[in-house]
XYZ file of N, CA and C in Angstrom:
864
model
N 334.582 238.448 6.010
C 333.865 237.210 5.772
C 333.034 236.854 6.996
N 331.912 236.247 6.745
C 330.919 235.990 7.788
C 330.689 234.479 7.855
N 330.958 233.860 9.021
C 330.718 232.432 9.198
C 329.563 232.232 10.161
N 328.622 231.369 9.793
C 327.473 231.035 10.637
C 327.513 229.540 10.931
N 327.628 229.190 12.218
C 327.710 227.771 12.561
C 326.324 227.215 12.884
N 325.956 226.162 12.163
C 324.697 225.453 12.385
C 325.059 224.067 12.915
N 324.896 223.814 14.212
C 325.483 222.622 14.832
C 324.629 221.360 14.775
N 323.641 221.319 13.893
C 322.699 220.198 13.894
C 323.004 219.195 12.787
N 322.754 217.938 13.077
C 322.909 216.883 12.077
C 321.882 215.795 12.354
N 321.592 214.992 11.345
C 320.665 213.871 11.538
C 321.257 212.835 12.476
N 322.552 212.597 12.301
C 323.252 211.590 13.079
C 324.728 211.934 13.067
N 325.378 211.791 14.203
C 326.794 212.101 14.298
C 327.608 211.031 13.571
N 328.437 211.452 12.614
C 329.283 210.499 11.902
C 330.357 209.953 12.840
N 330.821 208.757 12.575
C 331.698 208.053 13.503
C 333.089 208.663 13.597
N 333.481 209.484 12.615
C 334.805 210.092 12.601
C 334.784 211.557 13.035
N 333.592 212.118 13.237
C 333.432 213.567 13.360
C 333.704 214.074 14.778
N 334.575 215.097 14.882
C 334.784 215.760 16.174
C 334.358 217.224 16.112
N 333.566 217.587 15.090
C 333.049 218.947 14.989
C 332.005 219.191 16.077
N 331.748 220.449 16.341
C 330.759 220.817 17.348
C 329.369 220.683 16.730
N 328.817 219.475 16.819
C 327.527 219.201 16.179
C 326.858 218.021 16.858
N 325.523 217.959 16.737
C 324.752 216.869 17.346
C 323.327 216.918 16.813
N 322.594 215.806 16.871
C 321.177 215.832 16.510
C 320.388 216.734 17.458
N 319.278 217.287 16.975
C 318.428 218.147 17.808
C 317.012 218.117 17.253
N 316.032 218.309 18.146
C 314.637 218.325 17.712
C 314.295 219.675 17.095
N 313.107 219.760 16.516
C 312.694 220.991 15.837
C 312.661 222.175 16.796
N 312.234 221.962 18.026
C 312.168 223.045 19.015
C 313.568 223.580 19.326
N 314.515 222.681 19.514
C 315.890 223.112 19.802
C 316.480 223.894 18.634
N 316.189 223.450 17.422
C 316.711 224.162 16.254
C 316.128 225.575 16.169
N 314.828 225.704 16.453
C 314.193 227.020 16.404
C 314.728 227.928 17.504
N 314.907 227.406 18.704
C 315.481 228.202 19.791
C 316.878 228.699 19.425
N 317.644 227.816 18.788
C 319.004 228.186 18.383
C 318.968 229.294 17.342
N 318.088 229.167 16.360
C 317.998 230.195 15.320
C 317.633 231.544 15.931
N 316.728 231.559 16.890
C 316.355 232.812 17.549
C 317.559 233.428 18.259
N 318.343 232.598 18.944
C 319.551 233.096 19.606
C 320.560 233.598 18.576
N 320.662 232.887 17.469
C 321.577 233.273 16.408
C 321.200 234.641 15.828
N 319.916 234.867 15.628
C 319.455 236.147 15.095
C 319.781 237.285 16.059
N 319.648 237.037 17.351
C 320.013 238.056 18.335
C 321.507 238.358 18.277
N 322.306 237.317 18.121
C 323.755 237.524 18.053
C 324.145 238.280 16.792
N 323.557 237.914 15.666
C 323.848 238.612 14.406
C 323.554 240.101 14.543
N 322.432 240.418 15.161
C 322.052 241.817 15.371
C 323.007 242.515 16.340
N 323.367 241.818 17.425
C 324.220 242.421 18.446
C 325.629 242.707 17.933
N 326.146 241.873 17.035
C 327.508 242.039 16.536
C 327.603 243.070 15.407
N 326.474 243.460 14.863
C 326.482 244.371 13.715
C 327.189 245.683 14.022
N 327.043 246.171 15.265
C 327.665 247.433 15.630
C 329.175 247.407 15.562
N 329.765 246.225 15.703
C 331.231 246.102 15.633
C 331.732 246.038 14.197
N 330.808 245.957 13.262
C 331.205 245.707 11.867
C 330.701 246.781 10.905
N 330.411 247.957 11.432
C 329.843 249.009 10.588
C 330.798 249.447 9.481
N 332.099 249.333 9.708
C 333.082 249.801 8.729
C 333.473 248.721 7.721
N 332.876 247.541 7.849
C 333.255 246.427 6.984
C 332.250 246.203 5.861
N 332.756 245.702 4.742
C 331.908 245.153 3.693
C 332.066 243.637 3.715
N 330.961 242.919 3.657
C 330.996 241.459 3.717
C 331.136 240.907 2.300
N 332.253 240.198 2.045
C 332.499 239.670 0.688
C 332.158 238.187 0.584
N 331.956 237.527 1.749
C 331.559 236.118 1.698
C 330.799 235.751 2.964
N 329.874 234.807 2.800
C 329.113 234.249 3.915
C 329.203 232.726 3.788
N 329.398 232.050 4.910
C 329.532 230.592 4.871
C 328.719 229.964 5.997
N 327.726 229.161 5.618
C 326.941 228.389 6.577
C 327.607 227.028 6.726
N 328.229 226.781 7.906
C 328.903 225.517 8.136
C 328.256 224.757 9.278
N 328.695 223.527 9.469
C 328.041 222.718 10.496
C 328.885 221.556 10.940
N 328.167 220.488 11.419
C 326.758 220.253 11.287
C 326.273 220.186 9.845
N 324.967 220.271 9.742
C 324.293 220.208 8.448
C 323.336 221.389 8.329
N 323.809 222.518 7.789
C 322.947 223.692 7.650
C 321.661 223.424 6.872
N 321.705 222.469 5.948
C 320.522 222.193 5.126
C 319.403 221.522 5.916
N 319.625 221.225 7.198
C 318.540 220.742 8.047
C 317.611 221.875 8.479
N 318.063 223.126 8.363
C 317.195 224.245 8.702
C 316.038 224.329 7.720
N 314.912 224.837 8.193
C 313.762 225.031 7.309
C 314.004 226.214 6.389
N 313.203 226.312 5.343
C 313.305 227.459 4.437
C 313.113 228.765 5.192
N 312.139 228.789 6.077
C 311.856 229.996 6.840
C 313.039 230.401 7.711
N 313.679 229.439 8.351
C 314.818 229.743 9.213
C 315.992 230.293 8.411
N 316.270 229.683 7.285
C 317.371 230.170 6.452
C 317.071 231.575 5.922
N 315.832 231.817 5.539
C 315.446 233.132 5.032
C 315.612 234.196 6.113
N 315.210 233.878 7.347
C 315.326 234.845 8.440
C 316.786 235.186 8.733
N 317.655 234.209 8.655
C 319.076 234.471 8.890
C 319.647 235.365 7.795
N 319.340 235.053 6.544
C 319.836 235.877 5.442
C 319.281 237.303 5.523
N 318.030 237.443 5.917
C 317.422 238.771 6.066
C 318.143 239.565 7.144
N 318.488 238.905 8.259
C 319.185 239.580 9.352
C 320.571 240.045 8.932
N 321.252 239.247 8.127
C 322.579 239.639 7.656
C 322.475 240.866 6.754
N 321.532 240.845 5.845
C 321.366 241.990 4.942
C 320.965 243.256 5.702
N 320.167 243.093 6.738
C 319.698 244.239 7.513
C 320.822 244.868 8.331
N 321.713 244.056 8.880
C 322.701 244.570 9.813
C 324.085 244.827 9.254
N 324.366 244.325 8.032
C 325.725 244.379 7.507
C 325.721 244.866 6.058
N 326.887 245.368 5.629
C 327.044 245.819 4.251
C 327.443 244.616 3.390
N 326.461 243.903 2.884
C 326.704 242.702 2.092
C 326.925 243.089 0.632
N 328.106 242.754 0.097
C 328.422 243.091 -1.292
C 327.456 242.398 -2.247
N 327.146 243.077 -3.345
C 326.221 242.506 -4.332
C 326.748 241.205 -4.909
N 328.073 241.109 -5.052
C 328.665 239.907 -5.643
C 329.249 238.977 -4.578
N 328.744 239.078 -3.349
C 329.268 238.241 -2.262
C 329.087 236.756 -2.573
N 330.090 235.968 -2.225
C 330.000 234.507 -2.319
C 329.295 234.008 -1.063
N 328.151 233.343 -1.234
C 327.355 232.883 -0.089
C 327.194 231.371 -0.197
N 327.876 230.653 0.682
C 327.954 229.196 0.627
C 327.131 228.567 1.745
N 326.454 227.469 1.420
C 325.794 226.655 2.439
C 326.279 225.213 2.301
N 326.745 224.633 3.404
C 327.060 223.214 3.393
C 325.759 222.421 3.349
N 325.807 221.288 2.666
C 324.591 220.507 2.426
C 324.965 219.033 2.363
N 324.263 218.215 3.108
C 324.466 216.774 3.010
C 323.404 216.156 2.106
N 323.757 215.138 1.347
C 322.767 214.467 0.498
C 321.556 214.020 1.300
N 320.404 214.065 0.658
C 319.134 213.629 1.245
C 318.623 214.570 2.332
N 319.191 215.766 2.447
C 318.674 216.759 3.402
C 318.128 217.990 2.696
N 318.220 218.024 1.366
C 317.722 219.186 0.620
C 317.209 218.725 -0.733
N 315.966 219.067 -1.036
C 315.391 218.722 -2.334
C 315.387 219.948 -3.256
N 314.816 219.773 -4.436
C 314.804 220.856 -5.423
C 314.115 222.105 -4.886
N 313.005 221.914 -4.176
C 312.273 223.067 -3.639
C 313.126 223.861 -2.660
N 313.775 223.169 -1.725
C 314.602 223.861 -0.747
C 315.772 224.574 -1.419
N 316.415 223.918 -2.358
C 317.565 224.518 -3.032
C 317.146 225.696 -3.913
N 315.969 225.624 -4.489
C 315.451 226.753 -5.265
C 315.220 227.961 -4.361
N 314.717 227.695 -3.157
C 314.527 228.777 -2.196
C 315.863 229.358 -1.744
N 316.867 228.520 -1.580
C 318.200 229.020 -1.250
C 318.651 230.059 -2.267
N 318.437 229.754 -3.529
C 318.838 230.700 -4.590
C 318.068 232.011 -4.438
N 316.796 231.939 -4.089
C 315.997 233.156 -3.903
C 316.526 233.998 -2.744
N 317.061 233.329 -1.725
C 317.574 234.050 -0.560
C 318.961 234.635 -0.814
N 319.573 234.288 -1.930
C 320.886 234.820 -2.270
C 322.036 233.850 -2.120
N 321.767 232.639 -1.639
C 322.830 231.636 -1.536
C 323.212 231.205 -2.948
N 324.487 231.319 -3.282
C 324.923 231.072 -4.655
C 326.018 230.012 -4.777
N 326.340 229.361 -3.659
C 327.359 228.304 -3.705
C 326.962 227.207 -2.722
N 327.095 225.956 -3.152
C 326.808 224.809 -2.292
C 328.081 224.000 -2.064
N 328.194 223.428 -0.873
C 329.260 222.484 -0.577
C 328.605 221.196 -0.112
N 328.657 220.173 -0.959
C 327.940 218.920 -0.700
C 328.909 217.876 -0.146
N 328.559 217.294 1.001
C 329.414 216.304 1.644
C 329.144 214.900 1.133
N 329.893 214.478 0.134
C 329.754 213.116 -0.388
C 330.609 212.150 0.426
N 331.903 212.383 0.466
C 332.955 211.596 1.136
C 333.384 210.370 0.336
N 332.442 209.576 -0.164
C 332.819 208.389 -0.933
C 331.698 208.022 -1.899
N 332.077 207.481 -3.048
C 331.095 206.981 -4.009
C 330.784 205.511 -3.769
N 331.345 204.954 -2.720
C 331.162 203.542 -2.381
C 330.208 203.447 -1.196
N 329.059 202.821 -1.382
C 328.046 202.761 -0.319
C 328.547 202.027 0.923
N 329.376 201.017 0.738
C 329.906 200.289 1.891
C 330.806 201.192 2.720
N 331.622 201.987 2.062
C 332.497 202.921 2.782
C 331.683 203.992 3.497
N 330.616 204.468 2.861
C 329.746 205.452 3.501
C 329.131 204.878 4.775
N 328.730 203.627 4.714
C 328.137 202.976 5.889
C 329.152 202.867 7.019
N 330.384 202.531 6.688
C 331.422 202.423 7.701
C 331.691 203.773 8.376
N 331.511 204.863 7.629
C 331.710 206.208 8.185
C 330.550 206.655 9.068
N 329.427 205.953 8.960
C 328.238 206.367 9.694
C 327.446 207.434 8.963
N 327.676 207.583 7.659
C 326.917 208.554 6.877
C 325.474 208.070 6.731
N 324.543 209.010 6.556
C 323.123 208.651 6.493
C 322.585 208.696 5.062
N 323.474 208.668 4.089
C 323.055 208.719 2.687
C 323.838 207.684 1.894
N 323.375 207.431 0.683
C 324.129 206.591 -0.245
C 324.510 207.408 -1.475
N 325.247 206.780 -2.391
C 325.752 207.523 -3.549
C 324.616 207.981 -4.455
N 323.583 207.174 -4.606
C 322.442 207.555 -5.444
C 321.778 208.816 -4.895
N 321.657 208.914 -3.593
C 321.051 210.105 -2.996
C 321.923 211.335 -3.220
N 323.232 211.145 -3.183
C 324.123 212.260 -3.511
C 323.893 212.740 -4.942
N 323.805 211.798 -5.886
C 323.591 212.183 -7.280
C 322.276 212.938 -7.452
N 321.250 212.505 -6.729
C 319.959 213.197 -6.791
C 320.082 214.630 -6.270
N 320.834 214.792 -5.173
C 321.021 216.129 -4.597
C 321.819 217.019 -5.539
N 322.864 216.475 -6.136
C 323.677 217.256 -7.078
C 322.842 217.687 -8.279
N 322.038 216.756 -8.806
C 321.178 217.076 -9.949
C 320.157 218.149 -9.571
N 319.586 218.048 -8.371
C 318.617 219.047 -7.920
C 319.267 220.415 -7.784
N 320.524 220.450 -7.322
C 321.242 221.717 -7.176
C 321.479 222.373 -8.533
N 321.878 221.590 -9.508
C 322.079 222.140 -10.857
C 320.753 222.647 -11.423
N 319.704 221.870 -11.237
C 318.383 222.250 -11.737
C 317.894 223.530 -11.063
N 318.257 223.716 -9.793
C 317.835 224.905 -9.051
C 318.633 226.147 -9.439
N 319.684 225.952 -10.231
C 320.435 227.103 -10.729
C 321.800 227.315 -10.108
N 322.295 226.354 -9.333
C 323.620 226.517 -8.732
C 324.705 226.240 -9.776
N 325.548 227.240 -9.997
C 326.649 227.115 -10.955
C 328.000 227.131 -10.258
N 327.983 227.028 -8.937
C 329.219 226.988 -8.156
C 329.020 225.978 -7.023
N 329.525 224.762 -7.239
C 329.303 223.659 -6.296
C 330.630 223.020 -5.920
N 330.810 222.790 -4.623
C 331.941 222.016 -4.124
C 331.448 220.629 -3.707
N 332.302 219.630 -3.892
C 332.022 218.280 -3.415
C 333.169 217.846 -2.508
N 332.822 217.382 -1.308
C 333.814 216.860 -0.356
C 334.012 215.362 -0.580
N 335.277 214.928 -0.624
C 335.595 213.498 -0.652
C 336.690 213.231 0.376
N 336.802 211.963 0.782
C 337.792 211.579 1.792
C 338.565 210.342 1.347
N 339.823 210.314 1.759
C 340.668 209.149 1.503
C 341.111 208.542 2.825
N 341.766 207.364 2.735
C 342.271 206.625 3.902
C 341.141 206.193 4.826
N 340.026 205.770 4.236
C 338.854 205.350 5.009
C 338.946 203.867 5.380
N 338.228 203.451 6.417
C 338.204 202.030 6.776
C 337.734 201.161 5.603
N 338.512 200.164 5.284
C 338.153 199.248 4.213
C 338.391 199.794 2.814
N 338.861 201.026 2.707
C 339.060 201.641 1.389
C 340.353 201.132 0.742
N 340.293 200.879 -0.546
C 341.471 200.514 -1.325
C 341.843 201.679 -2.235
N 343.023 201.607 -2.797
C 343.441 202.629 -3.754
C 342.458 202.682 -4.924
N 342.026 201.500 -5.369
C 341.116 201.426 -6.515
C 339.753 202.039 -6.183
N 339.242 201.780 -4.983
C 337.927 202.326 -4.635
C 337.998 203.840 -4.460
N 339.122 204.347 -3.951
C 339.286 205.794 -3.829
C 339.347 206.447 -5.199
N 340.065 205.827 -6.127
C 340.150 206.389 -7.479
C 338.784 206.356 -8.165
N 337.972 205.357 -7.836
C 336.610 205.319 -8.367
C 335.820 206.531 -7.867
N 335.997 206.883 -6.590
C 335.324 208.068 -6.048
C 335.792 209.324 -6.764
N 337.100 209.511 -6.900
C 337.620 210.701 -7.586
C 337.123 210.782 -9.020
N 337.145 209.653 -9.723
C 336.700 209.623 -11.117
C 335.217 209.962 -11.225
N 334.425 209.418 -10.319
C 332.976 209.665 -10.335
C 332.664 211.134 -10.078
N 333.393 211.741 -9.153
C 333.163 213.146 -8.812
C 333.623 214.060 -9.945
N 334.816 213.818 -10.471
C 335.328 214.667 -11.548
C 334.434 214.605 -12.786
N 333.801 213.464 -13.022
C 332.920 213.314 -14.182
C 331.718 214.243 -14.104
N 331.344 214.661 -12.893
C 330.207 215.565 -12.711
C 330.579 217.018 -12.990
N 331.867 217.291 -13.071
C 332.368 218.637 -13.359
C 331.898 219.698 -12.353
N 332.040 219.419 -11.057
C 331.769 220.486 -10.085
C 332.841 221.564 -10.237
N 332.555 222.737 -9.725
C 333.521 223.830 -9.854
C 334.657 223.713 -8.842
N 334.445 222.916 -7.790
C 335.411 222.847 -6.694
C 335.345 221.456 -6.070
N 336.490 220.927 -5.676
C 336.555 219.630 -4.996
C 337.458 219.761 -3.778
N 336.960 219.340 -2.623
C 337.773 219.272 -1.411
C 338.070 217.808 -1.131
N 339.349 217.468 -1.069
C 339.772 216.082 -0.885
C 340.601 215.968 0.385
N 340.000 215.408 1.418
C 340.635 215.320 2.726
C 341.054 213.885 3.027
N 342.130 213.759 3.791
C 342.520 212.462 4.312
C 341.929 212.293 5.708
N 341.364 211.141 5.991
C 340.763 210.889 7.292
C 341.798 211.039 8.403
N 341.429 211.784 9.444
C 342.241 211.894 10.653
C 341.440 211.280 11.794
N 342.068 210.386 12.542
C 341.401 209.759 13.676
C 341.500 210.712 14.866
N 340.372 211.333 15.218
C 340.348 212.348 16.264
C 339.941 211.741 17.605
N 340.632 212.165 18.655
C 340.314 211.697 19.999
C 338.886 212.100 20.377
N 338.176 211.200 21.047
C 336.816 211.478 21.461
C 335.761 211.005 20.487
N 336.183 210.433 19.366
C 335.237 209.914 18.377
C 335.184 208.387 18.474
N 334.096 207.755 17.982
C 334.054 206.288 17.962
C 335.226 205.674 17.195
N 335.681 206.351 16.134
C 336.819 205.828 15.380
C 338.086 205.789 16.231
N 338.222 206.740 17.149
C 339.410 206.744 18.010
C 339.443 205.486 18.868
N 338.274 205.105 19.383
C 338.206 203.894 20.207
C 338.516 202.652 19.376
N 338.152 202.696 18.107
C 338.379 201.528 17.250
C 339.825 201.415 16.788
N 340.428 202.557 16.442
C 341.673 202.506 15.677
C 342.888 203.134 16.339
N 342.730 203.836 17.446
C 343.862 204.568 18.014
C 344.997 203.662 18.461
N 344.676 202.494 19.003
C 345.711 201.605 19.520
C 346.500 200.932 18.401
N 345.812 200.636 17.310
C 346.475 199.936 16.204
C 345.895 200.489 14.913
N 346.534 201.539 14.395
C 345.934 202.307 13.303
C 345.749 201.504 12.022
N 346.503 200.433 11.860
C 346.399 199.728 10.585
C 346.130 198.236 10.754
N 345.826 197.812 11.951
C 345.553 196.391 12.161
C 344.070 196.087 12.150
N 343.750 194.840 11.924
C 342.361 194.383 12.023
C 342.088 194.125 13.505
N 341.231 194.957 14.123
C 341.050 194.809 15.556
C 340.170 193.599 15.866
N 340.114 193.297 17.146
C 339.461 192.066 17.563
C 337.954 192.073 17.323
N 337.359 193.255 17.151
C 335.926 193.317 16.891
C 335.596 193.185 15.404
N 336.623 193.099 14.583
C 336.408 192.847 13.166
C 336.100 194.061 12.324
N 336.411 195.277 12.806
C 336.197 196.462 11.991
C 337.173 196.469 10.815
N 336.762 196.990 9.667
C 337.670 197.038 8.515
C 338.919 197.851 8.845
N 340.080 197.386 8.445
C 341.315 198.111 8.750
C 341.448 199.379 7.915
N 342.226 200.313 8.412
C 342.566 201.502 7.626
C 343.645 201.131 6.610
N 343.716 201.841 5.493
C 344.799 201.596 4.535
C 346.157 201.810 5.198
N 347.164 201.070 4.748
C 348.500 201.262 5.320
C 349.085 202.591 4.853
N 350.197 203.000 5.450
C 350.759 204.322 5.180
C 351.182 204.484 3.723
N 351.716 203.443 3.116
C 352.126 203.550 1.719
C 350.930 203.790 0.805
N 349.827 203.079 1.077
C 348.615 203.267 0.269
C 348.045 204.665 0.481
N 348.030 205.105 1.733
C 347.512 206.451 2.029
C 348.341 207.515 1.311
N 349.657 207.351 1.321
C 350.534 208.310 0.650
C 350.301 208.291 -0.860
N 350.079 207.110 -1.412
C 349.806 206.985 -2.838
C 348.512 207.698 -3.200
N 347.477 207.546 -2.362
C 346.208 208.246 -2.581
C 346.423 209.757 -2.585
N 347.210 210.232 -1.635
C 347.446 211.667 -1.475
C 348.097 212.257 -2.726
N 349.163 211.622 -3.192
C 349.871 212.162 -4.355
C 349.063 212.005 -5.644
N 348.339 210.901 -5.766
C 347.543 210.688 -6.973
C 346.407 211.693 -7.064
N 345.856 212.114 -5.915
C 344.772 213.097 -5.920
C 345.198 214.359 -6.654
N 346.361 214.893 -6.304
C 346.832 216.136 -6.916
C 347.037 215.967 -8.414
N 347.653 214.858 -8.820
C 347.925 214.646 -10.246
C 346.634 214.423 -11.029
N 345.756 213.578 -10.485
C 344.514 213.269 -11.189
C 343.663 214.516 -11.378
N 343.494 215.300 -10.317
C 342.634 216.479 -10.414
C 343.266 217.566 -11.275
N 344.592 217.669 -11.261
C 345.257 218.612 -12.156
C 344.970 218.252 -13.612
N 345.081 216.961 -13.928
C 344.793 216.500 -15.291
C 343.327 216.712 -15.661
N 342.459 216.722 -14.633
C 341.026 216.915 -14.874
C 340.632 218.391 -14.934
N 341.621 219.286 -14.762
C 341.351 220.717 -14.910
C 341.146 221.475 -13.617
N 341.594 220.900 -12.491
C 341.426 221.556 -11.199
C 342.772 222.030 -10.662
N 342.820 223.292 -10.246
C 344.033 223.887 -9.704
C 344.055 223.684 -8.192
N 345.161 223.202 -7.683
C 345.301 223.034 -6.239
C 345.754 224.371 -5.645
N 344.904 224.972 -4.807
C 345.239 226.280 -4.251
C 345.373 226.251 -2.733
N 345.051 225.121 -2.107
C 345.284 224.887 -0.684
C 345.675 223.427 -0.526
N 345.979 223.039 0.693
C 346.432 221.667 0.926
C 345.428 220.643 0.404
N 344.145 220.857 0.694
C 343.121 219.862 0.356
C 342.052 220.398 -0.585
N 342.278 221.566 -1.185
C 341.234 222.187 -2.001
C 341.685 222.415 -3.438
N 340.803 222.039 -4.358
C 341.069 222.113 -5.784
C 339.891 222.805 -6.469
N 340.200 223.674 -7.421
C 339.128 224.431 -8.068
C 339.433 224.642 -9.537
N 338.387 224.766 -10.323
C 338.568 225.226 -11.685
C 339.041 226.673 -11.643
N 339.673 227.125 -12.687
C 340.265 228.462 -12.706
C 339.214 229.519 -12.375
N 339.532 230.351 -11.369
C 338.633 231.409 -10.963
C 337.540 230.985 -10.012
N 337.502 229.700 -9.626
C 336.449 229.203 -8.743
C 336.976 228.847 -7.352
N 338.123 229.347 -6.992
C 338.616 229.161 -5.636
C 337.607 229.751 -4.647
N 337.478 229.121 -3.507
C 336.506 229.584 -2.507
C 337.014 230.866 -1.842
N 336.311 231.962 -2.052
C 336.722 233.248 -1.479
C 336.793 233.170 0.043
N 335.835 232.456 0.623
C 335.781 232.364 2.082
C 337.007 231.617 2.619
N 337.357 230.501 2.012
C 338.544 229.762 2.433
C 339.791 230.633 2.355
N 339.906 231.389 1.271
C 341.093 232.211 1.067
C 341.246 233.270 2.154
N 340.139 233.779 2.667
C 340.218 234.769 3.735
C 340.939 234.194 4.954
N 340.643 232.932 5.284
C 341.309 232.295 6.419
C 342.813 232.146 6.155
N 343.137 231.647 4.965
C 344.531 231.365 4.631
C 345.364 232.641 4.527
N 344.736 233.715 4.107
C 345.464 234.975 3.924
C 345.424 235.865 5.168
N 344.858 235.322 6.243
C 344.790 236.003 7.541
C 344.088 237.355 7.436
N 343.006 237.369 6.698
C 342.163 238.551 6.646
C 341.046 238.403 7.683
N 340.211 239.411 7.814
C 339.277 239.443 8.930
C 337.980 238.692 8.635
N 337.473 238.066 9.679
C 336.213 237.333 9.561
C 335.491 237.351 10.904
N 334.175 237.261 10.823
C 333.320 237.198 12.008
C 332.602 235.861 12.016
N 332.659 235.155 13.143
C 331.943 233.901 13.291
C 330.839 234.039 14.318
N 329.637 233.589 13.989
C 328.525 233.617 14.928
C 327.978 232.200 15.083
N 327.360 231.971 16.246
C 326.873 230.635 16.548
C 327.799 229.940 17.528
N 327.346 228.817 18.048
C 328.083 228.081 19.058
C 329.477 227.700 18.564
N 330.502 228.027 19.371
C 331.872 227.633 19.076
C 332.553 228.385 17.948
N 331.862 229.313 17.281
C 332.423 229.980 16.108
C 333.570 230.908 16.500
N 334.595 230.960 15.662
C 335.772 231.797 15.910
C 335.752 233.023 15.014
N 336.432 234.072 15.467
C 336.500 235.331 14.724
C 337.915 235.888 14.766
N 338.223 236.740 13.793
C 339.446 237.533 13.779
C 339.061 238.931 13.328
N 338.990 239.854 14.268
C 338.620 241.238 13.972
C 339.622 242.180 14.628
N 340.121 243.125 13.843
C 341.050 244.147 14.358
C 342.214 243.502 15.119
N 342.802 242.463 14.509
C 343.961 241.751 15.043
C 343.671 240.988 16.337
N 342.413 240.800 16.648
C 342.040 240.073 17.862
C 341.286 238.797 17.499
N 341.756 237.675 18.030
C 341.062 236.403 17.828
C 340.187 236.109 19.047
N 338.972 235.660 18.797
C 338.097 235.256 19.894
C 337.127 234.206 19.399
N 336.542 233.455 20.335
C 335.603 232.414 19.928
C 334.448 232.343 20.914
N 333.361 231.720 20.475
C 332.116 231.697 21.226
C 332.033 230.550 22.227
N 331.063 230.671 23.107
C 330.666 229.610 24.023
C 330.431 228.300 23.254
N 330.835 227.170 23.872
C 330.708 225.880 23.198
C 329.592 225.009 23.772
N 328.905 225.478 24.802
C 327.783 224.714 25.370
C 326.486 225.308 24.871
N 325.652 224.485 24.261
C 324.459 224.952 23.562
C 323.503 225.704 24.480
N 323.206 225.192 25.650
C 322.236 225.844 26.524
C 322.735 227.196 27.029
N 324.008 227.307 27.304
C 324.563 228.606 27.704
C 324.427 229.614 26.581
């Protein structure tokens, strides 16, 4: 499996501790050029492998231009034995990809999208620092279907600031009604070094003095967790990992490689790899 890290985003979300940050067009192009060199340089270590999945993660990979995405896919095909039926996923945030861009993705061979919704409630999205609303998500999902994507994942989150059990169930119901092939349902974790850590680390469930919305209490969070599994099972989704649910036969091949401890190559800043029983990871400073 082949992982490509694209560390760019429009704006850093308030809960995010991933290796990502905003960048100008010049920085993105410089990064892509470095990425292409790395893809070429690593090819010699992978001559005996067949690539069964490719995953563009981030950050927001859909911020790349059509030309940049095409060049990366061309480099992978040139240097590696890419299976004809390989699962090729690109993460995509709402309002960062239109019908034209998604149609081009299909031409380049990308056949699976992972769209980061998180919540169907615009107020909750604002509290997370997301740069989209629910209507924009629906537009992106519709554009993806129109462009020919028949394998789509939607990310949702529970235990958000100001979220109630009822509002979370509204998100799950809204997402399941769209009939995506895969749903990832994560519980918010307050990570050190994020703005949310400064807000909530001292008192995870209290209303702090600055008036930020409180996190759901532990009983509510636990109720959300258990209801997710039951609701999605009833909606036709099989739980095959802690936070991942799929229609039968639509489990993410790339995710399974990690869980089954099979081999994968990661390229790009901070990306990790497991090859020939050896784990290693890349430089985490962009300029280096």
